[in-house]
Amino acid sequence: MVRRNLSKLALALTVVLMASCSEDDAMDNPDMGGDTNSTSIYITDAPVDQANVQAVFITVSDVMVNGESIEGFNTTTIELSSLTAGKTELLGQLNLDAGSTNDITLKLADTDAAGNAPGNYVMLDGNIKDELGGAMEIKLSDSAEIMSEVENELVLDFDLRKSIVQNGDDYSFVSESMLESNIRAVNTANAGMLSGTVDNSTEADAELVIAYVYPKGSFSDSEEEMNSEGVLFANAASSAVVSSEGDFEIHYLDEGDYELHFASYKDEDADGMLEFNSMIGAETSGALDLNGFTVDAETETEITISFIGLLGL
């Protein structure tokens, strides 16, 4: 009788100890037993500002988030320059723990999806391919928040305008460190959109007008000068071409405060390439201040703008 009761007691203690150890393991290793959240991963782009560039292609061989690759991902060649104005291409899906991502890596291949070189290139007039660079791993400096109990959409904004540079007749990627800092990672649940209409866009007297959005207080005159790698307006959060009708859209902006600036471009020396001409003075008809406005998550901020002349001319 006593022996049987002791056996029951020993069994009960074993169960308690096992449960306790499991709880301790879960506390020490949050990834064990934690709920993961379905996350769709997309890629998008901001426009290139060179008139002789027909298209830009990259070939992605792997996509990793928090050290985990997209299962079943096949090497894919993407016409990145077509993914502007909010357009995206789905790369795949992962189940991720809630919280901030600690590592996002894009692997680029040196051949395209069909096995032909180059894998990453600019398509110039006359269907000439100019190689941008070979195989590389791009470890993003940016991170994004993965939300619990929702369908997450993680958008990687490549921003070709800041990621490729022209040297004479050749194009190439910027340095690896700058490339890693240029690509933004945004969860659409935490992002909004800015849309605008310029009611007198012809006042810019330009072949191309680009709208640049900056975190509030971060723009300075030095942005009008090329940085060490030959990039203008290098610290802009994003940008958009103003259409001939005066419309523009800037998507996937993290919720926060911003300022908006406009620049005109012309082919001043008739070499087939557009050069920065001048900043454009602008004002709004409403209460919104171009030097400080808020973009809210999952919201479209609309703005109507009038150009008031070229600055510094």
Short mmCIF file of C-alpha atoms in Angstrom, two decimals:
data_model
loop_
_atom_site.label_atom_id
_atom_site.label_comp_id
_atom_site.label_asym_id
_atom_site.label_seq_id
_atom_site.Cartn_x
_atom_site.Cartn_y
_atom_site.Cartn_z
CA MET A 1 0.00 0.00 0.00
CA VAL A 2 2.74 2.42 0.96
CA ARG A 3 4.85 1.39 -2.05
CA ARG A 4 1.95 2.05 -4.45
CA ASN A 5 1.28 5.50 -2.96
CA LEU A 6 4.95 6.41 -3.25
CA SER A 7 4.92 5.40 -6.90
CA LYS A 8 1.94 7.65 -7.55
CA LEU A 9 3.70 10.50 -5.77
CA ALA A 10 6.86 9.99 -7.82
CA LEU A 11 4.82 10.04 -11.04
CA ALA A 12 3.09 13.25 -10.01
CA LEU A 13 6.41 14.92 -9.18
CA THR A 14 7.83 13.84 -12.55
CA VAL A 15 4.91 15.42 -14.40
CA VAL A 16 5.29 18.67 -12.44
CA LEU A 17 9.04 18.80 -13.08
CA MET A 18 8.57 18.16 -16.81
CA ALA A 19 5.99 20.95 -17.05
CA SER A 20 8.28 23.29 -15.15
CA CYS A 21 11.22 22.50 -17.43
CA SER A 22 9.05 23.10 -20.50
CA GLU A 23 7.98 26.50 -19.18
CA ASP A 24 11.60 27.42 -18.41
CA ASP A 25 12.68 26.39 -21.92
CA ALA A 26 9.94 28.54 -23.45
CA MET A 27 11.03 31.50 -21.35
CA ASP A 28 14.72 31.04 -22.20
CA ASN A 29 13.97 30.36 -25.88
CA PRO A 30 11.03 32.50 -27.05
CA ASP A 31 11.10 30.83 -30.48
CA MET A 32 10.14 27.48 -28.91
CA GLY A 33 6.42 27.02 -28.81
CA GLY A 34 5.70 30.65 -29.70
CA ASP A 35 3.02 31.50 -32.21
CA THR A 36 4.30 32.52 -35.63
CA ASN A 37 2.59 34.97 -37.92
CA SER A 38 1.99 34.56 -41.64
CA THR A 39 4.03 37.16 -43.51
CA SER A 40 3.89 37.83 -47.25
CA ILE A 41 7.09 39.39 -48.59
CA TYR A 42 6.96 41.77 -51.55
CA ILE A 43 9.41 43.94 -53.46
CA THR A 44 8.77 47.42 -54.91
CA ASP A 45 10.74 50.36 -56.26
CA ALA A 46 10.94 54.13 -56.56
CA PRO A 47 11.46 55.53 -60.09
CA VAL A 48 14.76 55.92 -61.92
CA ASP A 49 15.44 59.49 -63.07
CA GLN A 50 17.43 58.79 -66.26
CA ALA A 51 15.60 59.12 -69.58
CA ASN A 52 17.79 56.65 -71.50
CA VAL A 53 17.09 53.79 -69.07
CA GLN A 54 14.34 51.58 -70.49
CA ALA A 55 14.24 49.11 -67.61
CA VAL A 56 16.22 47.70 -64.70
CA PHE A 57 16.33 43.98 -63.91
CA ILE A 58 17.63 42.12 -60.87
CA THR A 59 17.77 38.37 -60.28
CA VAL A 60 16.96 37.21 -56.75
CA SER A 61 18.20 33.74 -55.76
CA ASP A 62 17.14 33.76 -52.09
CA VAL A 63 15.21 35.85 -49.59
CA MET A 64 15.89 35.43 -45.87
CA VAL A 65 14.18 37.00 -42.86
CA ASN A 66 15.50 36.29 -39.36
CA GLY A 67 17.77 33.64 -40.84
CA GLU A 68 14.93 31.74 -42.51
CA SER A 69 14.67 31.36 -46.29
CA ILE A 70 11.39 31.39 -48.18
CA GLU A 71 10.63 27.71 -48.68
CA GLY A 72 10.55 26.63 -52.31
CA PHE A 73 11.79 29.99 -53.61
CA ASN A 74 13.05 29.74 -57.18
CA THR A 75 15.60 32.09 -58.68
CA THR A 76 13.54 34.93 -60.14
CA THR A 77 14.42 37.75 -62.54
CA ILE A 78 12.39 40.86 -61.73
CA GLU A 79 11.85 43.99 -63.82
CA LEU A 80 12.27 46.17 -60.78
CA SER A 81 11.75 49.47 -62.61
CA SER A 82 8.16 48.46 -63.43
CA LEU A 83 7.25 48.21 -59.74
CA THR A 84 6.56 51.88 -59.04
CA ALA A 85 3.47 53.83 -57.89
CA GLY A 86 2.58 51.18 -55.33
CA LYS A 87 3.04 48.15 -57.59
CA THR A 88 4.69 45.14 -55.97
CA GLU A 89 5.80 41.61 -56.81
CA LEU A 90 5.26 38.79 -54.33
CA LEU A 91 8.49 37.00 -53.40
CA GLY A 92 6.91 34.45 -51.08
CA GLN A 93 5.67 33.80 -47.56
CA LEU A 94 7.21 33.04 -44.18
CA ASN A 95 5.87 32.36 -40.70
CA LEU A 96 7.65 34.82 -38.41
CA ASP A 97 7.62 35.56 -34.70
CA ALA A 98 6.04 38.85 -33.65
CA GLY A 99 8.48 41.68 -32.99
CA SER A 100 11.13 43.56 -34.91
CA THR A 101 12.99 41.68 -37.63
CA ASN A 102 16.68 41.24 -36.83
CA ASP A 103 17.94 40.28 -40.28
CA ILE A 104 16.62 40.67 -43.82
CA THR A 105 18.85 39.44 -46.65
CA LEU A 106 18.39 39.53 -50.42
CA LYS A 107 20.72 37.32 -52.44
CA LEU A 108 21.33 38.39 -56.03
CA ALA A 109 22.58 36.00 -58.71
CA ASP A 110 25.10 36.68 -61.47
CA THR A 111 22.89 35.00 -64.09
CA ASP A 112 19.19 35.42 -64.79
CA ALA A 113 16.48 32.85 -64.09
CA ALA A 114 17.26 31.13 -67.41
CA GLY A 115 20.95 30.87 -66.54
CA ASN A 116 22.12 33.66 -68.85
CA ALA A 117 24.51 36.42 -67.81
CA PRO A 118 24.13 39.09 -66.64
CA GLY A 119 21.59 38.60 -63.87
CA ASN A 120 21.40 42.24 -62.79
CA TYR A 121 21.41 44.89 -65.48
CA VAL A 122 20.11 48.14 -66.93
CA MET A 123 18.35 47.91 -70.29
CA LEU A 124 19.38 50.95 -72.33
CA ASP A 125 18.06 52.36 -75.59
CA GLY A 126 18.59 49.84 -78.36
CA ASN A 127 18.01 46.92 -75.95
CA ILE A 128 21.60 47.09 -74.74
CA LYS A 129 22.23 45.33 -71.42
CA ASP A 130 24.64 47.07 -69.06
CA GLU A 131 25.61 44.87 -66.10
CA LEU A 132 25.07 46.44 -62.68
CA GLY A 133 26.95 43.86 -60.63
CA GLY A 134 27.37 40.16 -59.98
CA ALA A 135 26.28 37.83 -57.22
CA MET A 136 26.00 39.46 -53.80
CA GLU A 137 24.25 39.30 -50.45
CA ILE A 138 22.44 42.47 -49.42
CA LYS A 139 21.85 42.55 -45.67
CA LEU A 140 19.35 45.35 -45.08
CA SER A 141 20.17 47.89 -42.40
CA ASP A 142 16.45 48.55 -41.96
CA SER A 143 14.01 46.43 -39.98
CA ALA A 144 10.24 46.10 -39.75
CA GLU A 145 7.75 45.16 -37.05
CA ILE A 146 5.92 41.85 -37.43
CA MET A 147 2.46 42.06 -35.87
CA SER A 148 0.77 39.23 -33.99
CA GLU A 149 -2.55 37.71 -35.04
CA VAL A 150 -2.70 39.55 -38.39
CA GLU A 151 -1.72 38.77 -41.97
CA ASN A 152 1.53 40.72 -42.30
CA GLU A 153 2.69 42.24 -45.58
CA LEU A 154 6.40 43.08 -45.58
CA VAL A 155 7.45 45.32 -48.48
CA LEU A 156 11.10 45.74 -49.48
CA ASP A 157 11.55 49.09 -51.27
CA PHE A 158 14.68 48.79 -53.42
CA ASP A 159 14.69 52.46 -54.54
CA LEU A 160 16.77 52.22 -57.73
CA ARG A 161 17.20 55.99 -57.89
CA LYS A 162 19.54 55.75 -54.89
CA SER A 163 20.88 52.28 -55.64
CA ILE A 164 22.44 52.66 -59.09
CA VAL A 165 24.82 55.32 -60.40
CA GLN A 166 26.03 56.29 -63.84
CA ASN A 167 29.70 56.60 -64.73
CA GLY A 168 29.99 57.84 -68.30
CA ASP A 169 28.07 55.35 -70.41
CA ASP A 170 28.10 52.66 -67.72
CA TYR A 171 25.80 51.94 -64.79
CA SER A 172 26.60 50.09 -61.58
CA PHE A 173 25.25 49.48 -58.12
CA VAL A 174 26.39 51.85 -55.39
CA SER A 175 28.67 50.37 -52.72
CA GLU A 176 27.37 47.38 -50.80
CA SER A 177 27.10 49.37 -47.56
CA MET A 178 25.04 52.10 -49.22
CA LEU A 179 22.89 49.54 -51.02
CA GLU A 180 22.13 47.89 -47.67
CA SER A 181 21.13 51.22 -46.12
CA ASN A 182 19.04 52.34 -49.13
CA ILE A 183 16.56 49.44 -49.21
CA ARG A 184 13.66 50.04 -46.84
CA ALA A 185 11.62 47.35 -45.07
CA VAL A 186 8.02 48.35 -44.34
CA ASN A 187 5.06 46.50 -42.85
CA THR A 188 1.99 47.82 -44.67
CA ALA A 189 0.05 47.75 -41.38
CA ASN A 190 2.38 50.52 -40.14
CA ALA A 191 2.58 52.50 -43.38
CA GLY A 192 0.57 55.10 -45.23
CA MET A 193 0.50 56.76 -48.63
CA LEU A 194 0.98 60.32 -49.87
CA SER A 195 -0.85 61.40 -53.03
CA GLY A 196 -0.64 64.83 -54.58
CA THR A 197 -1.76 66.98 -57.47
CA VAL A 198 0.17 69.96 -58.81
CA ASP A 199 -2.37 72.32 -60.35
CA ASN A 200 0.21 74.21 -62.47
CA SER A 201 3.02 71.73 -63.12
CA THR A 202 4.06 73.49 -66.35
CA GLU A 203 5.38 76.35 -64.19
CA ALA A 204 8.37 74.14 -63.40
CA ASP A 205 9.66 74.54 -66.98
CA ALA A 206 11.21 71.06 -66.75
CA GLU A 207 11.43 67.82 -68.70
CA LEU A 208 11.01 65.92 -65.45
CA VAL A 209 9.82 66.86 -61.97
CA ILE A 210 10.43 64.60 -58.99
CA ALA A 211 8.80 64.87 -55.57
CA TYR A 212 11.08 63.91 -52.68
CA VAL A 213 9.73 63.12 -49.23
CA TYR A 214 12.01 63.42 -46.20
CA PRO A 215 11.54 62.75 -42.50
CA LYS A 216 10.58 66.10 -41.00
CA GLY A 217 13.59 68.30 -40.29
CA SER A 218 16.11 66.18 -42.20
CA PHE A 219 16.32 68.08 -45.51
CA SER A 220 19.17 70.53 -46.07
CA ASP A 221 20.69 72.32 -49.07
CA SER A 222 23.46 69.71 -49.16
CA GLU A 223 20.91 67.23 -50.52
CA GLU A 224 21.12 69.10 -53.82
CA GLU A 225 24.75 68.00 -54.14
CA MET A 226 25.85 64.50 -55.11
CA ASN A 227 27.14 62.43 -52.23
CA SER A 228 30.43 60.51 -52.38
CA GLU A 229 28.82 57.87 -54.59
CA GLY A 230 27.20 60.25 -57.05
CA VAL A 231 23.63 60.17 -55.70
CA LEU A 232 21.46 63.29 -55.44
CA PHE A 233 18.90 63.65 -52.64
CA ALA A 234 20.47 60.60 -51.04
CA ASN A 235 18.64 60.85 -47.71
CA ALA A 236 15.10 61.08 -49.07
CA ALA A 237 12.78 58.47 -47.59
CA SER A 238 11.20 57.97 -51.02
CA SER A 239 10.31 59.80 -54.21
CA ALA A 240 7.94 59.87 -57.16
CA VAL A 241 7.82 61.32 -60.65
CA VAL A 242 5.21 64.04 -61.11
CA SER A 243 3.20 63.07 -64.19
CA SER A 244 2.49 65.43 -67.08
CA GLU A 245 -0.99 65.86 -65.56
CA GLY A 246 0.58 66.94 -62.26
CA ASP A 247 -0.20 63.80 -60.24
CA PHE A 248 2.13 61.74 -58.05
CA GLU A 249 1.92 59.01 -55.42
CA ILE A 250 4.43 57.93 -52.79
CA HIS A 251 3.61 54.59 -51.19
CA TYR A 252 4.76 52.58 -48.17
CA LEU A 253 5.80 55.47 -45.94
CA ASP A 254 6.30 54.53 -42.32
CA GLU A 255 3.84 56.31 -40.07
CA GLY A 256 5.39 59.61 -39.00
CA ASP A 257 6.09 63.26 -39.81
CA TYR A 258 7.51 64.31 -43.17
CA GLU A 259 8.39 67.23 -45.42
CA LEU A 260 8.06 67.43 -49.21
CA HIS A 261 10.38 68.98 -51.81
CA PHE A 262 10.34 69.22 -55.61
CA ALA A 263 13.22 69.24 -58.10
CA SER A 264 13.30 69.97 -61.83
CA TYR A 265 15.45 68.12 -64.36
CA LYS A 266 16.48 68.99 -67.92
CA ASP A 267 18.80 67.64 -70.59
CA GLU A 268 20.87 70.81 -70.53
CA ASP A 269 23.71 69.56 -72.76
CA ALA A 270 21.65 67.47 -75.22
CA ASP A 271 23.50 64.27 -74.31
CA GLY A 272 20.32 62.26 -73.80
CA MET A 273 20.64 62.37 -70.01
CA LEU A 274 18.69 64.52 -67.58
CA GLU A 275 20.57 66.80 -65.22
CA PHE A 276 19.33 68.37 -62.01
CA ASN A 277 18.27 71.92 -62.79
CA SER A 278 16.76 73.55 -59.71
CA MET A 279 14.57 73.15 -56.68
CA ILE A 280 10.98 74.29 -57.21
CA GLY A 281 9.16 76.59 -54.84
CA ALA A 282 5.77 75.19 -53.84
CA GLU A 283 2.82 75.95 -51.61
CA THR A 284 -0.46 74.28 -50.69
CA SER A 285 -3.97 75.65 -50.90
CA GLY A 286 -5.03 73.98 -47.65
CA ALA A 287 -3.82 73.86 -44.07
CA LEU A 288 -1.20 71.17 -44.67
CA ASP A 289 2.38 72.44 -44.34
CA LEU A 290 4.88 71.07 -46.86
CA ASN A 291 7.62 71.44 -44.24
CA GLY A 292 5.82 69.30 -41.69
CA PHE A 293 2.86 66.98 -42.13
CA THR A 294 1.83 63.60 -40.77
CA VAL A 295 1.34 60.33 -42.61
CA ASP A 296 -0.80 57.90 -40.63
CA ALA A 297 -0.76 54.13 -40.92
CA GLU A 298 -3.17 52.58 -43.44
CA THR A 299 -4.27 56.08 -44.49
CA GLU A 300 -3.89 58.16 -47.66
CA THR A 301 -2.73 61.74 -47.13
CA GLU A 302 -3.89 63.94 -50.02
CA ILE A 303 -2.37 67.26 -50.96
CA THR A 304 -2.94 69.91 -53.66
CA ILE A 305 0.10 71.96 -54.62
CA SER A 306 0.91 75.06 -56.65
CA PHE A 307 4.40 75.76 -57.97
CA ILE A 308 5.58 79.32 -57.38
CA GLY A 309 8.81 79.36 -59.36
CA LEU A 310 12.31 77.94 -59.49
CA LEU A 311 14.52 78.51 -56.46
CA GLY A 312 18.04 79.88 -56.71
CA LEU A 313 17.75 80.99 -60.34
#
